[in-house]
Coordinates of C-alpha atoms and ligand atoms in Angstrom, one line a residue:
X146 CA 22.9 -31.5 -16.9
X147 CA 21.4 -29.3 -19.6
X148 CA 18.1 -27.7 -18.9
X149 CA 15.4 -26.1 -20.9
X150 CA 14.6 -23.8 -18.0
X151 CA 16.5 -20.5 -17.9
X152 CA 16.3 -19.6 -14.2
X153 CA 16.8 -16.0 -13.1
X154 CA 16.5 -16.0 -9.3
X155 CA 16.0 -12.8 -7.4
X156 CA 14.4 -13.8 -4.1
X157 CA 17.5 -15.8 -3.2
X158 CA 19.5 -12.6 -3.5
X159 CA 17.7 -11.2 -0.5
X160 CA 19.4 -11.9 2.9
X161 CA 19.3 -15.4 4.4
X162 CA 16.7 -14.5 7.0
X163 CA 14.1 -14.5 4.3
X164 CA 14.3 -18.3 3.6
X165 CA 16.2 -21.5 4.2
X166 CA 18.1 -23.1 1.3
X167 CA 16.7 -26.6 1.1
X168 CA 16.7 -29.3 -1.5
X169 CA 13.5 -31.2 -2.3
X170 CA 13.4 -34.8 -1.0
X171 CA 13.3 -37.1 -4.0
X172 CA 10.2 -39.2 -4.5
X173 CA 10.2 -43.0 -5.3
X174 CA 8.7 -43.2 -8.8
X175 CA 7.8 -39.9 -10.4
X176 CA 5.2 -40.2 -13.1
X177 CA 3.8 -37.2 -15.0
X178 CA 0.0 -36.9 -14.7
X179 CA -0.5 -33.7 -16.6
X180 CA 1.6 -31.0 -18.1
X181 CA 0.1 -27.6 -18.8
X182 CA 1.7 -27.3 -22.2
X183 CA 0.4 -23.8 -23.1
X184 CA 1.6 -22.5 -19.7
X185 CA 5.0 -24.1 -20.3
X186 CA 5.1 -22.3 -23.7
X187 CA 4.2 -19.0 -22.2
X188 CA 7.0 -19.4 -19.6
X189 CA 9.5 -20.0 -22.4
X190 CA 10.0 -23.7 -21.3
X191 CA 9.9 -26.4 -24.0
X192 CA 6.9 -28.6 -23.2
X193 CA 8.5 -31.5 -24.9
X194 CA 11.5 -31.3 -22.7
X195 CA 9.4 -30.8 -19.6
X196 CA 7.4 -34.0 -20.4
X197 CA 10.6 -36.0 -21.0
X198 CA 12.2 -38.1 -18.3
X199 CA 14.5 -35.3 -17.3
X200 CA 11.6 -32.8 -17.1
X201 CA 9.6 -35.1 -15.0
X202 CA 12.5 -35.6 -12.6
X203 CA 12.7 -31.8 -12.2
X204 CA 8.9 -31.5 -11.7
X205 CA 9.1 -34.2 -9.0
X206 CA 12.0 -32.4 -7.3
X207 CA 14.3 -35.5 -7.8
X208 CA 16.8 -33.7 -9.9
X209 CA 17.2 -30.0 -10.1
X210 CA 19.6 -28.2 -12.5
X211 CA 22.4 -26.3 -11.0
X212 CA 20.7 -23.0 -11.9
X213 CA 17.8 -23.8 -9.7
X214 CA 18.0 -22.3 -6.2
X215 CA 15.5 -24.2 -4.0
X216 CA 14.3 -22.2 -1.0
X217 CA 11.7 -22.6 1.7
X218 CA 10.4 -19.1 2.4
X219 CA 9.6 -18.0 5.9
X220 CA 6.3 -16.2 6.8
X221 CA 3.8 -15.7 9.6
X222 CA 0.0 -15.4 9.4
X223 CA -3.3 -14.7 11.1
X224 CA -5.0 -18.1 11.0
X225 CA -8.7 -17.8 11.6
X226 CA -8.0 -14.5 13.4
X227 CA -5.1 -15.8 15.6
X228 CA -1.6 -14.7 14.9
X229 CA 0.9 -17.4 14.3
X230 CA 4.4 -15.7 14.3
X231 CA 6.2 -18.5 12.5
X232 CA 4.9 -20.5 9.6
X233 CA 6.7 -20.8 6.3
X234 CA 6.9 -23.2 3.4
X235 CA 6.3 -26.5 5.2
X236 CA 5.6 -28.6 2.2
X237 CA 6.6 -26.4 -0.7
X238 CA 9.9 -25.1 -2.2
X239 CA 10.5 -22.2 -4.5
X240 CA 12.8 -23.8 -7.0
X241 CA 13.5 -20.6 -9.0
X242 CA 12.2 -17.8 -11.1
X243 CA 11.8 -17.5 -14.9
X244 CA 11.1 -14.5 -17.1
X245 CA 8.2 -15.4 -19.3
X246 CA 7.3 -14.5 -22.9
X247 CA 5.3 -11.6 -21.5
X248 CA 8.4 -10.2 -19.9
X249 CA 7.0 -10.9 -16.4
X250 CA 9.0 -12.8 -13.7
X251 CA 7.3 -15.9 -12.3
X252 CA 8.1 -18.2 -9.4
X253 CA 8.2 -22.0 -10.0
X254 CA 7.3 -23.8 -6.8
X255 CA 7.0 -27.4 -6.0
X256 CA 4.3 -28.3 -3.5
X257 CA 4.6 -31.6 -1.7
X258 CA 8.3 -31.8 -2.1
X259 CA 9.3 -32.9 1.3
X260 CA 10.0 -31.6 4.8
X261 CA 11.6 -28.2 5.4
X262 CA 12.5 -26.4 8.6
X263 CA 9.0 -25.0 8.6
X264 CA 7.1 -28.3 8.5
X265 CA 6.2 -28.2 12.2
X266 CA 5.6 -31.9 12.5
X267 CA 4.0 -32.2 9.0
X268 CA 5.5 -34.6 6.5
X269 CA 6.0 -32.0 3.8
X270 CA 4.0 -34.1 1.3
X271 CA 0.8 -33.8 -0.5
X272 CA -1.7 -36.5 -1.3
X273 CA -2.8 -36.8 -4.9
X274 CA -6.4 -35.5 -4.3
X275 CA -5.5 -32.0 -3.2
X276 CA -2.9 -31.7 -6.0
X277 CA -5.6 -32.6 -8.6
X278 CA -8.0 -30.2 -6.9
X279 CA -5.6 -27.3 -7.1
X280 CA -4.8 -28.1 -10.7
X281 CA -8.5 -28.1 -11.7
X282 CA -9.6 -25.1 -9.7
X283 CA -6.6 -22.8 -10.3
X284 CA -6.7 -23.4 -14.1
X285 CA -10.4 -22.9 -14.1
X286 CA -10.0 -19.6 -12.3
X287 CA -7.4 -18.5 -14.8
X288 CA -9.8 -19.3 -17.7
X289 CA -12.6 -17.4 -15.9
X290 CA -10.3 -14.3 -15.8
X291 CA -9.6 -14.3 -12.1
X292 CA -6.0 -13.4 -11.1
X293 CA -4.5 -16.6 -9.8
X294 CA -1.5 -18.8 -9.3
X295 CA -1.4 -21.5 -12.0
X296 CA -0.6 -25.2 -12.2
X297 CA 2.2 -26.2 -14.5
X298 CA 2.3 -29.9 -13.8
X299 CA 1.1 -32.6 -11.5
X300 CA 3.3 -35.6 -10.9
X301 CA 2.5 -38.8 -9.0
X302 CA 5.2 -39.6 -6.5
X303 CA 4.8 -43.4 -6.4
X304 CA 4.8 -43.1 -2.6
X305 CA 2.0 -43.3 0.0
X306 CA 1.1 -40.3 2.1
X307 CA -0.5 -41.1 5.4
X308 CA -3.5 -39.1 6.5
X309 CA -6.5 -40.9 8.0
X310 CA -5.4 -43.7 5.6
X311 CA -2.6 -44.4 3.1
X312 CA -3.1 -42.2 0.0
X313 CA -1.2 -41.9 -3.2
X314 CA 1.2 -38.9 -3.1
X315 CA 1.9 -36.3 -5.7
X316 CA 3.8 -33.1 -6.3
X317 CA 2.3 -30.0 -7.9
X318 CA 4.4 -27.4 -9.8
X319 CA 2.8 -24.1 -9.1
X320 CA 3.5 -20.8 -10.9
X321 CA 2.9 -17.4 -9.4
X322 CA 3.9 -13.8 -10.0
X323 CA 5.5 -14.3 -6.6
X324 CA 4.7 -16.1 -3.3
X325 CA 5.1 -13.1 -1.1
X326 CA 2.3 -13.2 1.4
X327 CA 0.8 -10.6 3.7
X328 CA 2.2 -12.9 6.3
X329 CA 5.8 -12.5 5.0
X330 CA 5.7 -8.8 6.0
X331 CA 4.0 -9.8 9.3
X332 CA 6.8 -12.2 10.1
X333 CA 9.5 -9.6 10.0
X334 CA 7.3 -7.0 11.8
X335 CA 6.6 -9.6 14.6
X336 CA 10.4 -10.1 15.0
X337 CA 10.7 -6.3 15.1
X338 CA 13.2 -6.6 12.2
X339 CA 12.1 -3.4 10.4
X340 CA 15.2 -3.4 8.1
X341 CA 14.0 -6.7 6.7
X342 CA 10.4 -5.3 6.4
X343 CA 11.9 -2.4 4.4
X344 CA 14.0 -4.7 2.2
X345 CA 11.0 -6.8 1.5
X346 CA 8.8 -3.8 0.7
X347 CA 11.5 -2.4 -1.7
X348 CA 11.6 -5.8 -3.3
X349 CA 7.9 -5.9 -3.8
X350 CA 7.9 -2.4 -5.3
X351 CA 10.5 -3.3 -7.8
X352 CA 9.0 -6.6 -8.7
X353 CA 5.3 -5.9 -8.7
X354 CA 4.5 -2.2 -8.4
X355 CA 7.5 -0.3 -10.0
X356 CA 5.2 2.7 -10.7
X357 CA 5.1 3.3 -6.9
X358 CA 8.8 4.2 -7.0
X359 CA 8.3 7.7 -8.3
X360 CA 5.6 8.7 -5.8
X361 CA 6.3 11.1 -3.0
X362 CA 5.9 8.2 -0.5
X363 CA 6.6 5.0 -2.5
X364 CA 5.5 2.8 0.5
X365 CA 2.1 4.6 0.6
X366 CA 1.8 4.2 -3.2
X367 CA 2.6 0.5 -2.9
X368 CA -0.1 -0.2 -0.4
X369 CA -2.6 1.8 -2.3
X370 CA -1.9 -0.4 -5.3
X371 CA -2.0 -3.6 -3.2
X372 CA -5.4 -2.5 -1.7
X373 CA -6.8 -1.8 -5.2
X374 CA -5.6 -5.2 -6.5
X375 CA -7.1 -7.0 -3.5
X376 CA -10.5 -5.2 -4.0
X377 CA -10.5 -6.3 -7.6
X378 CA -9.5 -9.8 -6.7
X379 CA -12.3 -10.3 -4.1
X380 CA -14.9 -8.7 -6.5
X381 CA -13.9 -11.2 -9.1
X382 CA -14.3 -14.1 -6.6
X383 CA -17.8 -12.8 -5.6
X384 CA -18.8 -12.5 -9.3
X385 CA -18.1 -16.2 -10.1
X386 CA -19.4 -17.5 -6.8
X387 CA -15.9 -18.6 -5.5
X388 CA -15.4 -19.2 -1.8
X389 CA -11.7 -19.4 -0.9
X390 CA -12.3 -21.1 2.4
X391 CA -9.0 -20.2 4.2
X392 CA -8.5 -16.4 3.9
X393 CA -5.7 -16.4 6.4
X394 CA -3.1 -13.7 5.9
X395 CA -0.5 -16.3 5.0
X396 CA -2.8 -17.3 2.1
X397 CA -3.0 -13.8 0.6
X398 CA -0.4 -12.6 -1.9
X399 CA 0.9 -9.1 -2.3
X400 CA 0.8 -9.6 -6.1
X401 CA -3.0 -9.9 -5.8
X402 CA -3.3 -13.4 -7.2
X403 CA -5.5 -16.1 -5.6
X404 CA -3.4 -18.7 -3.8
X405 CA -3.8 -21.9 -1.8
X406 CA -6.6 -23.9 -3.1
X407 CA -7.5 -25.9 -0.1
X408 CA -11.1 -26.3 1.0
X409 CA -12.3 -23.8 -1.5
X410 CA -15.5 -24.2 -3.5
X411 CA -17.7 -22.7 -6.2
X412 CA -21.3 -22.5 -5.0
X413 CA -24.0 -24.2 -7.0
X414 CA -27.3 -22.9 -5.5
X415 CA -26.9 -19.2 -4.4
X416 CA -26.5 -18.6 -0.7
X417 CA -24.9 -15.5 0.6
X418 CA -23.8 -17.4 3.8
X419 CA -22.4 -20.4 2.0
X420 CA -19.4 -22.1 3.7
X421 CA -17.9 -25.3 2.5
X422 CA -14.6 -25.6 4.4
X423 CA -14.6 -28.4 6.9
X424 CA -12.3 -26.4 9.1
X425 CA -14.3 -23.1 9.1
X426 CA -16.7 -23.9 12.0
X427 CA -17.8 -20.4 12.7
X428 CA -18.3 -19.4 9.0
X429 CA -15.6 -16.7 9.3
X430 CA -14.8 -17.2 5.6
X431 CA -18.3 -17.5 4.3
X432 CA -19.1 -16.1 0.8
X433 CA -20.6 -12.9 2.0
X434 CA -17.8 -12.3 4.5
X435 CA -15.0 -12.4 2.0
X436 CA -14.8 -8.6 1.3
X437 CA -14.9 -7.8 5.0
X438 CA -12.2 -10.4 5.7
X439 CA -10.0 -9.0 2.9
X440 CA -10.3 -5.6 4.6
X441 CA -9.4 -7.0 8.0
X442 CA -6.4 -8.8 6.4
X443 CA -5.2 -5.6 4.8
X444 CA -5.5 -3.9 8.2
X445 CA -3.1 -6.6 9.6
X446 CA -0.7 -6.0 6.7
X447 CA -0.7 -2.2 7.2
X448 CA -0.2 -2.6 10.9
X449 CA 2.9 -4.7 10.2
X450 CA 4.2 -2.0 7.8
X451 CA 3.2 1.0 9.9
X452 CA 6.7 2.3 10.8
X453 CA 7.5 2.4 7.1
X454 CA 4.5 4.5 6.2
X455 CA 5.7 7.2 8.4
X456 CA 8.3 7.1 11.1
X457 CA 6.0 9.1 13.4
X458 CA 3.4 6.7 14.8
X459 CA 0.5 9.2 14.7
X460 CA 1.1 10.1 11.1
X461 CA 1.7 6.5 10.1
X462 CA -1.7 5.5 11.7
X463 CA -3.5 8.3 9.8
X464 CA -2.0 7.2 6.5
X465 CA -2.9 3.6 7.2
X466 CA -6.4 4.5 8.1
X467 CA -6.8 6.6 5.0
X468 CA -5.5 3.7 2.9
X469 CA -7.8 1.1 4.5
X470 CA -10.8 3.4 3.9
X471 CA -10.0 3.1 0.1
X472 CA -10.8 -0.6 0.2
X473 CA -14.6 -0.5 0.5
X474 CA -15.2 2.0 -2.4
X475 CA -12.7 0.2 -4.6
X476 CA -14.4 -3.2 -3.9
X477 CA -17.9 -1.7 -4.5
X478 CA -16.8 -0.1 -7.8
X479 CA -15.3 -3.4 -9.1
X480 CA -18.2 -5.5 -7.8
X481 CA -21.0 -3.2 -8.9
X482 CA -19.7 -2.7 -12.4
X483 CA -18.9 -6.5 -12.7
X484 CA -22.4 -7.3 -11.5
X485 CA -24.0 -4.8 -13.9
X486 CA -22.1 -6.5 -16.8
X487 CA -23.4 -9.9 -15.7
X488 CA -27.0 -8.5 -15.9
X489 CA -26.2 -6.9 -19.3
X490 CA -26.5 -3.4 -18.0
X491 CA -24.2 -1.1 -19.8
X492 CA -23.8 1.6 -17.2
X493 CA -25.2 1.9 -13.8
X494 CA -28.5 3.8 -13.5
X495 CA -30.5 4.7 -10.5
X496 CA -32.4 1.7 -9.3
X497 CA -29.9 -0.8 -10.6
X498 CA -28.6 -1.8 -7.2
X499 CA -32.1 -2.5 -6.0
X500 CA -32.9 -4.5 -9.1
X501 CA -29.8 -6.6 -9.0
X502 CA -30.0 -7.2 -5.2
X503 CA -33.6 -8.3 -5.6
X504 CA -32.5 -10.9 -8.1
X505 CA -30.0 -12.3 -5.7
X506 CA -32.6 -12.4 -2.9
X507 CA -34.9 -14.3 -5.3
X508 CA -32.2 -16.7 -6.3
X509 CA -31.4 -17.4 -2.7
X510 CA -35.1 -18.0 -1.8
X511 CA -35.6 -20.2 -4.8
X512 CA -32.2 -22.0 -4.3
X513 CA -31.4 -21.2 -7.9
X514 CA -28.1 -22.2 -9.4
X515 CA -25.9 -19.1 -9.4
X516 CA -24.0 -19.8 -12.6
X517 CA -26.8 -21.2 -14.7
X518 CA -29.2 -18.4 -13.7
X519 CA -26.9 -15.7 -15.0
X520 CA -26.2 -17.7 -18.1
X521 CA -29.9 -18.1 -18.7
X522 CA -30.4 -14.4 -18.4
X523 CA -28.0 -14.0 -21.3
X524 CA -30.0 -16.5 -23.3
X525 CA -33.1 -14.5 -22.8
X526 CA -31.7 -11.2 -24.1
X527 CA -31.8 -12.5 -27.7
X528 CA -34.0 -15.6 -27.7
X529 CA -34.0 -15.8 -31.5
X530 CA -30.3 -16.1 -31.6
X531 CA -28.8 -19.4 -32.9
X532 CA -26.3 -19.7 -30.0
X533 CA -26.8 -22.9 -28.1
X534 CA -28.5 -22.1 -24.8
X535 CA -28.8 -23.6 -21.4
X536 CA -32.6 -23.7 -21.4
X537 CA -32.6 -27.4 -20.8
X538 CA -30.5 -27.0 -17.7
X539 CA -32.2 -24.1 -16.0
X540 CA -35.4 -22.2 -16.4
X541 CA -36.8 -19.4 -14.4
X542 CA -39.9 -20.4 -12.4
X543 CA -43.0 -18.4 -11.9
X544 CA -41.4 -16.7 -8.9
X545 CA -39.0 -14.8 -11.1
X546 CA -41.5 -13.5 -13.7
X547 CA -42.3 -10.1 -12.3
X548 CA -38.6 -9.4 -11.7
X549 CA -37.8 -10.5 -15.3
X550 CA -40.3 -8.1 -16.6
X551 CA -38.7 -5.2 -14.7
X552 CA -35.2 -6.3 -15.8
X553 CA -36.4 -6.4 -19.5
X554 CA -37.9 -2.9 -19.2
X555 CA -34.7 -1.6 -17.7
X556 CA -32.7 -3.3 -20.4
X557 CA -34.7 -1.6 -23.1
X558 CA -32.8 1.7 -22.4
X559 CA -29.5 -0.1 -23.4
X560 CA -28.2 1.3 -26.7
X561 CA -26.7 -2.0 -27.9
X562 CA -28.6 -4.3 -30.1
X563 CA -29.8 -7.5 -28.4
X564 CA -27.1 -9.7 -30.1
X565 CA -24.2 -7.6 -29.0
X566 CA -25.6 -7.4 -25.6
X567 CA -26.0 -11.1 -25.5
X568 CA -22.4 -11.6 -26.7
X569 CA -21.2 -9.3 -23.9
X570 CA -23.2 -11.2 -21.3
X571 CA -22.0 -14.6 -22.5
X572 CA -18.4 -13.3 -22.2
X573 CA -18.9 -12.6 -18.4
X574 CA -21.4 -15.4 -17.4
X575 CA -19.7 -18.8 -17.7
X576 CA -21.5 -22.0 -18.5
X577 CA -18.7 -24.2 -17.0
X578 CA -17.3 -23.8 -13.5
X579 CA -15.4 -26.3 -11.5
X580 CA -18.4 -27.9 -9.7
X581 CA -17.7 -29.6 -6.5
X582 CA -19.3 -32.9 -7.4
X583 CA -17.4 -33.1 -10.7
X584 CA -14.1 -32.4 -8.9
X585 CA -14.9 -35.1 -6.3
X586 CA -15.7 -37.6 -9.0
X587 CA -12.5 -36.8 -10.9
X588 CA -10.4 -37.2 -7.7
X589 CA -12.2 -40.3 -6.7
X590 CA -11.6 -42.1 -10.0
X591 CA -7.9 -41.0 -10.0
X592 CA -7.2 -42.0 -6.4
X593 CA -9.2 -45.2 -6.2
X594 CA -9.0 -46.6 -9.7
X595 CA -5.9 -44.9 -11.1
X596 CA -8.2 -43.5 -13.8
X597 CA -7.3 -39.9 -14.8
X598 CA -9.8 -39.7 -17.7
X599 CA -12.3 -37.6 -15.7
X600 CA -9.6 -35.3 -14.4
X601 CA -8.2 -34.6 -17.9
X602 CA -11.7 -34.1 -19.4
X603 CA -12.7 -31.7 -16.6
X604 CA -9.5 -29.6 -17.0
X605 CA -10.1 -29.5 -20.8
X606 CA -13.7 -28.4 -20.5
X607 CA -12.9 -25.7 -17.9
X608 CA -10.2 -24.2 -20.1
X609 CA -13.1 -22.7 -22.2
X610 CA -15.8 -21.7 -19.7
X611 CA -17.7 -19.1 -21.6
X612 CA -18.7 -20.9 -24.8
X613 CA -21.6 -23.3 -24.1
X614 CA -21.3 -26.6 -25.9
X615 CA -24.5 -28.7 -25.6
X616 CA -22.6 -32.0 -26.0
X617 CA -20.9 -31.1 -22.7
X618 CA -24.2 -30.3 -20.8
X619 CA -23.2 -32.8 -18.1
X620 CA -20.4 -30.5 -17.1
X621 CA -22.7 -27.4 -16.9
X622 CA -25.5 -29.1 -15.1
X623 CA -26.2 -28.3 -11.5
X624 CA -25.7 -31.3 -9.2
X625 CA -28.8 -33.5 -8.5
X626 CA -29.9 -33.4 -4.8
X627 CA -27.9 -36.6 -4.0
X628 CA -24.8 -35.2 -5.8
X629 CA -24.5 -32.0 -3.9
X630 CA -21.2 -31.6 -2.0
X631 CA -21.7 -29.8 1.3
X632 CA -18.2 -29.8 2.6
X633 CA -14.7 -29.5 1.2
X634 CA -11.5 -30.5 2.9
X635 CA -7.9 -29.2 2.7
X636 CA -6.6 -32.8 2.9
X637 CA -3.0 -31.7 3.2
Ligands
AMP728 P1 -2.3 -24.0 4.6 O1 -3.4 -24.2 5.6 O2 -2.3 -25.0 3.5 O3 -2.2 -22.6 4.1 O4 -0.9 -24.3 5.4 C1 -0.6 -23.6 6.6 C2 0.8 -24.0 7.0 O5 0.9 -25.4 7.3 C3 1.9 -23.6 6.0 O6 3.0 -23.2 6.7 C4 2.1 -25.0 5.3 O7 3.4 -25.0 4.8 C5 2.0 -25.9 6.5 N1 1.6 -27.3 6.0 C6 0.5 -27.7 5.5 N2 0.5 -29.0 5.2 C7 1.7 -29.4 5.5 C8 2.4 -30.7 5.4 N3 1.8 -31.8 4.9 N4 3.6 -30.8 5.9 C9 4.3 -29.7 6.4 N5 3.7 -28.5 6.5 C10 2.4 -28.4 6.1
MG729 MG1 -1.0 -21.7 2.9

């Protein structure tokens, strides 16, 4: 078979203990739901070929070219604070790697491609709903500028998947800079296989952090970079109101990309303690806990890699503690400067932290919509501008007026003219986010009526989140009381 995908597989050159070679289990009737043509292009894969019959067979896992090297990767993970020493790709397979137009190496993974040795009683399949959900949210996150895995294609399997009921099945083709999780390091540490930990760490340095190689202690430099990436990632989640929902260490990537869109959500009304995940009973992964949990996860990662930091345990511990202490300031820097930009404040001045925190307190008290409130602030910076604004969707009530006065006074010291300040604010305060009620409606229409129109429109709108288009107001609007979604499900 000829293929339009030039695979160049490196993970499969690591020793066999890192994975199990495994072919996908073919599905009955693959049908392409959506191909991400621009992503295919950037990966150097011909989108016309990918949407052909042969491409669809590949995306479903029914027929892989000889150059593919399908693997189920092994990993461990702290799940809600409890360590599980053996997890792994239970319903996903790495089918191979490609070098994209940007020169970077990317994994292609099929999710929902059948049982593997790590399925632990699961069926290795995915219902259509979670596949569409991951497609919508991951692509929206990308457009919002958040580092994330991407969705190349969604394919209906033509088979039923049994959960509480029979549901249509699907396969997602996911793209990531790699799928190496904190839990991958933890797996080998838990087996006390430190030569494997070392091999993995070397691989991660070469693939993701090659600049660490020349440092005095490359492993130390690697984790320093990982911590910085993680701090930036979590800050970018907080700034768009994204709640991951399952921040287990097996769902955190060393590359610093967001992965595993299960019971995640964007909040509508601002609440620091917002939790949506149906499985997060104690609120461990609530919005405000995300930075603290990331820090805890990094602690678990460093604990697993301790002997590599320094062979003497005391020295290793000191190095690890020093590294962990870098997370908080790195997060604060990224968050504070990002938040300042959302408020249109050029550089941080004394009093800014109080000013911006007071806004969030007000927003929480008034149950104001997080996304629209910031977008409306941007409108107010240059009210005479011709740009379409969201005034019909959100207006600040009386309760905000004294705060607005102080913010305007503070803004007066900004050297930029109002129009350029507004442009800068529009560029960081989206109008369109993947709102829970819109995702639910898109999934419902697809699953119950085989109608993918809403799904396609939603993905299209979210690909351009920062420019407000009044004719698309329905996508920007906060949910009405009866539309509010309070819980999200992983559904796998
Ligand atoms: P998650 O909660 O989605 O991060 O998944 C946790 C673990 O459960 C991973 O090892 C998954 O591969 C596995 N898993 C989730 N769903 C399934 C399924 N339907 N079949 C087999 N394994 C699964
Ligand atoms: Mg996972």
